[in-house]
Tab-separated table of C-alpha atoms and ligand atoms in Angstrom:
chain	number	residue	atom	x	y	z
A	1	UNK	CA	25.047	21.861	-49.539
A	2	UNK	CA	27.111	20.118	-47.300
A	3	UNK	CA	25.692	15.919	-46.789
A	4	UNK	CA	23.343	14.669	-49.255
A	5	UNK	CA	21.156	12.449	-46.785
A	6	UNK	CA	17.585	13.024	-49.083
A	7	UNK	CA	15.638	15.114	-51.380
A	8	UNK	CA	14.176	16.627	-48.733
A	9	UNK	CA	17.272	19.278	-48.046
A	10	UNK	CA	17.467	20.460	-51.330
A	11	UNK	CA	15.853	23.438	-53.153
A	12	UNK	CA	14.123	22.725	-56.539
A	13	UNK	CA	17.320	24.842	-58.540
A	14	UNK	CA	19.666	22.423	-56.443
A	15	UNK	CA	17.744	19.959	-57.644
A	16	UNK	CA	18.108	20.887	-60.970
A	17	UNK	CA	21.114	22.504	-61.309
A	18	UNK	CA	22.362	18.386	-60.148
A	19	UNK	CA	20.390	16.971	-63.058
A	20	UNK	CA	22.261	19.739	-65.818
A	21	UNK	CA	25.538	19.284	-64.107
A	22	UNK	CA	24.693	15.793	-65.177
A	23	UNK	CA	23.810	15.539	-68.671
A	24	UNK	CA	26.920	18.838	-69.010
A	25	UNK	CA	29.287	15.725	-66.952
A	26	UNK	CA	27.606	12.453	-69.131
A	27	UNK	CA	27.936	15.081	-72.289
A	28	UNK	CA	32.222	15.310	-71.777
A	29	UNK	CA	32.378	11.584	-71.132
A	30	UNK	CA	31.553	10.816	-74.200
A	31	UNK	CA	33.150	13.142	-75.432
A	32	UNK	CA	35.988	11.558	-74.282
A	33	UNK	CA	36.841	11.868	-71.131
A	34	UNK	CA	35.925	14.013	-68.483
A	35	UNK	CA	38.138	17.287	-67.337
A	36	UNK	CA	39.737	15.519	-63.828
A	37	UNK	CA	38.113	17.771	-61.393
A	38	UNK	CA	38.786	15.633	-58.383
A	39	UNK	CA	42.191	14.791	-58.615
A	40	UNK	CA	43.372	13.321	-55.503
A	41	UNK	CA	39.933	12.946	-53.874
A	42	UNK	CA	39.158	10.180	-52.275
A	43	UNK	CA	35.567	8.283	-51.603
A	44	UNK	CA	35.340	5.898	-48.489
A	45	UNK	CA	32.123	3.878	-49.510
A	46	UNK	CA	30.707	2.198	-46.373
A	47	UNK	CA	27.937	-1.331	-46.869
A	48	UNK	CA	25.351	-2.801	-44.603
A	49	UNK	CA	23.912	-4.639	-47.676
A	50	UNK	CA	24.441	-5.943	-50.986
A	51	UNK	CA	24.887	-3.403	-54.162
A	52	UNK	CA	25.862	-3.881	-58.145
A	53	UNK	CA	24.584	-0.414	-58.838
A	54	UNK	CA	25.646	1.716	-56.684
A	55	UNK	CA	28.801	0.626	-55.502
A	56	UNK	CA	30.292	0.426	-59.345
A	57	UNK	CA	28.694	3.017	-60.282
A	58	UNK	CA	30.296	5.491	-57.464
A	59	UNK	CA	33.232	3.470	-57.814
A	60	UNK	CA	33.433	4.589	-61.683
A	61	UNK	CA	32.327	8.099	-61.164
A	62	UNK	CA	34.801	9.210	-59.218
A	63	UNK	CA	37.078	7.588	-60.592
A	64	UNK	CA	36.645	9.639	-63.900
A	65	UNK	CA	37.050	12.527	-62.448
A	66	UNK	CA	40.561	11.986	-61.329
A	67	UNK	CA	40.113	10.464	-58.207
A	68	UNK	CA	39.439	6.966	-56.219
A	69	UNK	CA	37.167	5.060	-54.379
A	70	UNK	CA	37.475	2.269	-51.917
A	71	UNK	CA	34.918	-0.249	-50.982
A	72	UNK	CA	34.315	-1.059	-47.681
A	73	UNK	CA	32.243	-4.456	-46.810
A	74	UNK	CA	29.726	-5.140	-44.399
A	75	UNK	CA	31.694	-8.277	-42.771
A	76	UNK	CA	34.676	-5.475	-42.439
A	77	UNK	CA	33.201	-1.882	-40.458
A	78	UNK	CA	29.756	-3.444	-39.203
A	79	UNK	CA	29.355	-0.352	-38.684
A	80	UNK	CA	27.719	0.635	-35.194
A	81	UNK	CA	28.530	-3.328	-34.106
A	82	UNK	CA	32.225	-4.144	-34.084
A	83	UNK	CA	32.580	0.243	-33.706
A	84	UNK	CA	30.020	3.212	-32.634
A	85	UNK	CA	28.944	4.956	-35.944
A	86	UNK	CA	30.440	8.362	-35.083
A	87	UNK	CA	33.263	6.323	-34.377
A	88	UNK	CA	34.119	5.460	-37.641
A	89	UNK	CA	32.797	9.098	-38.888
A	90	UNK	CA	35.517	10.593	-37.324
A	91	UNK	CA	38.126	7.625	-37.903
A	92	UNK	CA	36.917	7.897	-42.237
A	93	UNK	CA	37.048	11.932	-42.052
A	94	UNK	CA	41.679	11.413	-41.173
A	95	UNK	CA	41.948	9.904	-44.254
A	96	UNK	CA	38.965	10.464	-47.038
A	97	UNK	CA	37.105	13.349	-48.516
A	98	UNK	CA	34.034	12.135	-48.825
A	99	UNK	CA	31.578	9.123	-47.558
A	100	UNK	CA	29.373	8.087	-49.455
A	101	UNK	CA	27.359	4.635	-47.436
A	102	UNK	CA	24.723	2.540	-47.833
A	103	UNK	CA	22.993	1.705	-44.625
A	104	UNK	CA	20.231	0.061	-42.737
A	105	UNK	CA	17.978	2.833	-40.379
A	106	UNK	CA	18.697	6.565	-42.010
A	107	UNK	CA	19.636	7.637	-38.338
A	108	UNK	CA	22.636	5.909	-38.155
A	109	UNK	CA	23.717	7.734	-42.082
A	110	UNK	CA	22.253	10.931	-40.040
A	111	UNK	CA	25.076	10.115	-37.154
A	112	UNK	CA	27.493	9.261	-39.907
A	113	UNK	CA	27.450	13.084	-41.147
A	114	UNK	CA	26.640	14.576	-37.314
A	115	UNK	CA	29.692	13.343	-36.575
A	116	UNK	CA	32.100	13.819	-39.621
A	117	UNK	CA	34.141	16.411	-40.901
A	118	UNK	CA	33.871	15.761	-44.328
A	119	UNK	CA	30.438	15.296	-47.046
A	120	UNK	CA	27.958	11.577	-46.722
A	121	UNK	CA	26.384	10.996	-49.519
A	122	UNK	CA	23.513	8.766	-49.223
A	123	UNK	CA	23.399	5.339	-51.392
A	124	UNK	CA	20.513	4.042	-49.973
A	125	UNK	CA	18.967	4.219	-46.519
A	126	UNK	CA	15.281	2.844	-45.008
A	127	UNK	CA	14.036	5.793	-45.474
A	128	UNK	CA	16.036	7.272	-48.669
A	129	UNK	CA	17.577	6.453	-51.906
A	130	UNK	CA	18.192	10.034	-53.009
A	131	UNK	CA	20.974	8.855	-56.025
A	132	UNK	CA	18.565	6.855	-57.376
A	133	UNK	CA	16.169	9.468	-57.790
A	134	UNK	CA	18.136	12.172	-59.462
A	135	UNK	CA	19.121	9.482	-61.792
A	136	UNK	CA	15.764	8.825	-62.490
A	137	UNK	CA	14.425	11.789	-63.724
A	138	UNK	CA	17.486	12.227	-65.904
A	139	UNK	CA	16.490	9.740	-67.295
A	140	UNK	CA	12.768	10.936	-67.647
A	141	UNK	CA	13.779	14.309	-68.748
A	142	UNK	CA	15.902	12.681	-71.409
A	143	UNK	CA	12.812	10.759	-72.604
A	144	UNK	CA	10.734	13.278	-72.616
A	145	UNK	CA	13.297	16.541	-72.795
A	146	UNK	CA	10.600	18.149	-69.942
A	147	UNK	CA	9.941	17.086	-66.562
A	148	UNK	CA	7.648	20.441	-65.247
A	149	UNK	CA	3.954	18.704	-65.611
A	150	UNK	CA	5.128	14.923	-66.197
A	151	UNK	CA	3.065	12.092	-65.160
A	152	UNK	CA	5.131	9.360	-63.118
A	153	UNK	CA	3.195	6.319	-61.666
A	154	UNK	CA	5.002	4.478	-59.190
A	155	UNK	CA	2.919	1.398	-58.146
A	156	UNK	CA	4.118	-1.219	-55.079
A	157	UNK	CA	5.727	-0.090	-51.293
A	158	UNK	CA	6.093	3.239	-50.312
A	159	UNK	CA	8.715	2.678	-49.843
A	160	UNK	CA	12.678	3.863	-49.972
A	161	UNK	CA	12.926	4.140	-53.503
A	162	UNK	CA	8.986	6.057	-53.631
A	163	UNK	CA	9.809	8.234	-51.581
A	164	UNK	CA	13.113	9.905	-53.019
A	165	UNK	CA	10.687	10.052	-55.825
A	166	UNK	CA	8.077	11.621	-54.068
A	167	UNK	CA	10.522	14.535	-53.232
A	168	UNK	CA	12.481	14.835	-56.261
A	169	UNK	CA	9.586	15.329	-58.522
A	170	UNK	CA	7.360	17.476	-56.300
A	171	UNK	CA	10.831	19.963	-56.701
A	172	UNK	CA	10.652	19.763	-60.556
A	173	UNK	CA	7.892	19.882	-61.667
A	174	UNK	CA	6.652	15.956	-61.605
A	175	UNK	CA	3.290	15.019	-61.079
A	176	UNK	CA	3.679	11.806	-59.016
A	177	UNK	CA	1.020	9.379	-58.305
A	178	UNK	CA	1.706	5.829	-56.160
A	179	UNK	CA	-1.247	3.315	-56.145
A	180	UNK	CA	-0.266	0.783	-53.046
A	181	UNK	CA	-1.495	-1.820	-51.606
A	182	UNK	CA	-3.527	-0.596	-48.315
A	183	UNK	CA	-1.282	-1.005	-44.977
A	184	UNK	CA	2.503	0.187	-47.900
A	185	UNK	CA	1.131	3.752	-47.972
A	186	UNK	CA	4.154	6.033	-47.892
A	187	UNK	CA	5.811	7.842	-45.253
A	188	UNK	CA	3.158	10.505	-44.371
A	189	UNK	CA	6.273	13.165	-42.893
A	190	UNK	CA	7.251	12.233	-46.601
A	191	UNK	CA	4.038	12.884	-48.660
A	192	UNK	CA	4.182	15.776	-46.393
A	193	UNK	CA	6.878	17.489	-46.871
A	194	UNK	CA	6.878	16.553	-50.274
A	195	UNK	CA	3.151	18.502	-50.997
A	196	UNK	CA	4.869	21.048	-49.330
A	197	UNK	CA	7.570	21.472	-52.576
A	198	UNK	CA	4.616	20.598	-54.582
A	199	UNK	CA	2.640	23.681	-54.614
A	200	UNK	CA	5.212	25.858	-54.937
A	201	UNK	CA	6.478	23.827	-58.185
A	202	UNK	CA	3.008	23.020	-58.782
A	203	UNK	CA	3.116	20.392	-59.582
A	204	UNK	CA	0.366	17.329	-57.840
A	205	UNK	CA	1.071	14.557	-55.359
A	206	UNK	CA	-1.704	11.243	-54.822
A	207	UNK	CA	-1.589	8.679	-52.889
A	208	UNK	CA	-3.701	5.885	-52.772
A	209	UNK	CA	-4.419	2.317	-53.853
A	210	UNK	CA	-5.753	1.764	-57.466
A	211	UNK	CA	-2.824	0.646	-59.881
A	212	UNK	CA	-5.039	0.659	-63.264
A	213	UNK	CA	-6.338	4.699	-62.174
A	214	UNK	CA	-2.504	5.970	-61.276
A	215	UNK	CA	-1.034	4.477	-64.497
A	216	UNK	CA	-3.923	5.887	-66.962
A	217	UNK	CA	-2.106	8.080	-68.728
A	218	UNK	CA	1.166	8.166	-67.307
A	219	UNK	CA	4.241	9.434	-68.646
A	220	UNK	CA	6.011	6.763	-66.709
A	221	UNK	CA	5.835	3.692	-65.300
A	222	UNK	CA	7.867	2.616	-62.362
A	223	UNK	CA	8.903	-1.136	-59.605
A	224	UNK	CA	10.487	-1.292	-57.576
A	225	UNK	CA	11.116	-4.723	-55.460
A	226	UNK	CA	7.952	-5.381	-53.480
A	227	UNK	CA	10.905	-6.933	-50.434
A	228	UNK	CA	12.877	-4.108	-50.010
A	229	UNK	CA	16.153	-5.471	-48.862
A	230	UNK	CA	16.569	-6.853	-44.985
A	231	UNK	CA	12.605	-7.399	-44.780
A	232	UNK	CA	13.670	-10.637	-46.042
A	233	UNK	CA	11.643	-12.431	-43.757
A	234	UNK	CA	7.823	-10.636	-45.484
A	235	UNK	CA	8.648	-12.262	-48.441
A	236	UNK	CA	5.481	-14.717	-48.481
A	237	UNK	CA	2.966	-11.821	-46.517
A	238	UNK	CA	4.422	-9.419	-50.036
A	239	UNK	CA	3.892	-11.591	-52.945
A	240	UNK	CA	0.357	-12.400	-51.207
A	241	UNK	CA	-0.660	-8.657	-50.986
A	242	UNK	CA	1.048	-7.435	-53.542
A	243	UNK	CA	-0.948	-8.958	-56.068
A	244	UNK	CA	-2.101	-6.687	-58.900
A	245	UNK	CA	0.117	-4.538	-58.521
A	246	UNK	CA	2.558	-5.972	-61.124
A	247	UNK	CA	3.788	-3.243	-63.887
A	248	UNK	CA	2.526	-5.657	-66.424
A	249	UNK	CA	0.648	-5.315	-69.593
A	250	UNK	CA	-2.016	-4.687	-68.520
A	251	UNK	CA	-1.561	-1.697	-66.528
A	252	UNK	CA	1.028	-0.222	-69.795
A	253	UNK	CA	-1.765	0.166	-71.832
A	254	UNK	CA	-3.804	2.268	-69.521
A	255	UNK	CA	-0.624	4.353	-69.771
A	256	UNK	CA	0.221	7.298	-72.703
A	257	UNK	CA	1.369	5.948	-75.688
A	258	UNK	CA	5.121	6.627	-75.313
A	259	UNK	CA	4.706	5.399	-72.103
A	260	UNK	CA	8.766	5.203	-70.084
A	261	UNK	CA	8.598	2.237	-67.825
A	262	UNK	CA	11.543	2.349	-65.577
A	263	UNK	CA	12.599	0.148	-62.180
A	264	UNK	CA	16.204	0.745	-60.264
A	265	UNK	CA	16.407	-2.625	-60.677
A	266	UNK	CA	17.198	-5.348	-59.465
A	267	UNK	CA	14.665	-6.178	-60.649
A	268	UNK	CA	12.368	-10.031	-59.835
A	269	UNK	CA	10.565	-10.499	-63.623
A	270	UNK	CA	6.873	-12.035	-63.018
A	271	UNK	CA	6.764	-10.390	-59.560
A	272	UNK	CA	6.319	-6.258	-59.831
A	273	UNK	CA	7.030	-6.239	-62.868
A	274	UNK	CA	6.043	-8.478	-66.293
A	275	UNK	CA	9.405	-10.097	-68.617
A	276	UNK	CA	7.527	-9.077	-71.431
A	277	UNK	CA	6.884	-5.046	-70.146
A	278	UNK	CA	10.659	-4.447	-69.028
A	279	UNK	CA	12.614	-6.049	-71.303
A	280	UNK	CA	10.161	-4.882	-73.821
A	281	UNK	CA	10.426	-1.233	-76.133
A	282	UNK	CA	9.117	0.892	-73.644
A	283	UNK	CA	11.128	-0.444	-70.911
A	284	UNK	CA	14.490	2.799	-69.999
A	285	UNK	CA	15.618	0.592	-67.025
A	286	UNK	CA	19.531	0.360	-68.682
A	287	UNK	CA	19.414	4.064	-68.678
A	288	UNK	CA	18.445	4.603	-65.427
A	289	UNK	CA	21.623	2.563	-64.131
A	290	UNK	CA	24.091	4.495	-66.625
A	291	UNK	CA	22.525	7.263	-65.410
A	292	UNK	CA	23.089	6.403	-61.978
A	293	UNK	CA	27.564	7.213	-62.928
A	294	UNK	CA	25.842	10.572	-64.514
A	295	UNK	CA	23.566	11.937	-61.917
A	296	UNK	CA	26.797	10.618	-58.378
A	297	UNK	CA	29.617	12.067	-60.791
A	298	UNK	CA	27.112	15.920	-60.204
A	299	UNK	CA	26.556	14.939	-57.112
A	300	UNK	CA	30.731	14.027	-55.728
A	301	UNK	CA	31.436	17.620	-57.831
A	302	UNK	CA	29.444	19.687	-55.963
A	303	UNK	CA	30.051	18.600	-52.532
A	304	UNK	CA	34.340	17.133	-52.995
A	305	UNK	CA	34.781	19.675	-56.375
A	306	UNK	CA	37.196	22.788	-54.968
A	307	UNK	CA	34.684	25.969	-56.108
A	308	UNK	CA	35.259	27.300	-59.407
A	309	UNK	CA	37.074	24.374	-59.644
B	401	CP	N1	19.378	0.380	-57.779
B	401	CP	C1	20.415	0.123	-56.868
B	401	CP	O1	20.656	0.337	-55.929
B	401	CP	O2	21.250	-0.647	-57.670
B	401	CP	P1	22.351	-2.037	-56.405
B	401	CP	O3	21.028	-2.323	-54.864
B	401	CP	O4	22.994	-3.072	-57.136
B	401	CP	O5	23.794	0.038	-55.381
B	402	NVA	N1	14.132	-0.674	-52.314
B	402	NVA	C1	14.757	-1.097	-52.739
B	402	NVA	C2	16.204	-1.087	-53.213
B	402	NVA	C3	16.854	-1.187	-54.048
B	402	NVA	C4	17.959	-0.685	-55.016
B	402	NVA	C5	15.632	-2.126	-51.312
B	402	NVA	O1	15.544	-0.823	-50.398
B	402	NVA	O2	15.992	-3.150	-51.156
């Protein structure tokens, strides 16, 4: 593992190892602090889009491991605009030990990785959000003490978050059910790769349009925004098309009585999720947000740490 661009590149064992490492790092941190395993290491964080969680959780993750991070805003770098993606990768590689990037086009993060001589981590692209899915499955594991055989229902847009949940779930043996409005299904190639991985772990992958059928018996219900960053022009059309795909009390009633409600945040209460559900007793969204930091510590340690340290 040299880069983390998509969970498709990890084996099942590597995915599970990252979650185990995240748990160990979280326990160590809660006992009083992490060992400075990344002392002196630096991470450049390149953003083409806004962020709260990704920026702060990566910065805290590397700081708590003894390293440092620098935030490079969309206005500063203007990736591929002020300077080519390849040149940004080659220049940053001379200064820092790792690059985390949030980009519009997944092709840009692939190009960053191709031209970088230091590890590159995907902090969200139009296709994937791998660090989010690692934190999400860590949260599911915490709640249910197992992953294999858990049923996770993702209701909404077949987007970057849905893609990483499909791939991660397949690798971890989680049965992932996706319900989207017609025309908003996940990318068929991502679904094909997830099904291939699922065949090895015994997980099932179901893609459909019926939110009630998807939610039925689910251990976890997952919502994300209907309009992702960069799609703002489609907001009104999406508000119309996604009606009926809100995780509210109706869908929660279909899920298992112990169901956890997940959302990667930021949330729009009253759109993809009802306020009483995200703020109610089933919600695990702030554990999820915290787990971003723990999962990313595991990723950074794996990619930037010295072997055996
Ligand atoms: N969930 C997530 O990635 O949040 P930010 O966009 O705030 O980083
Ligand atoms: N699908 C959302 C996730 C935000 C964390 C987006 O891409 O905007």
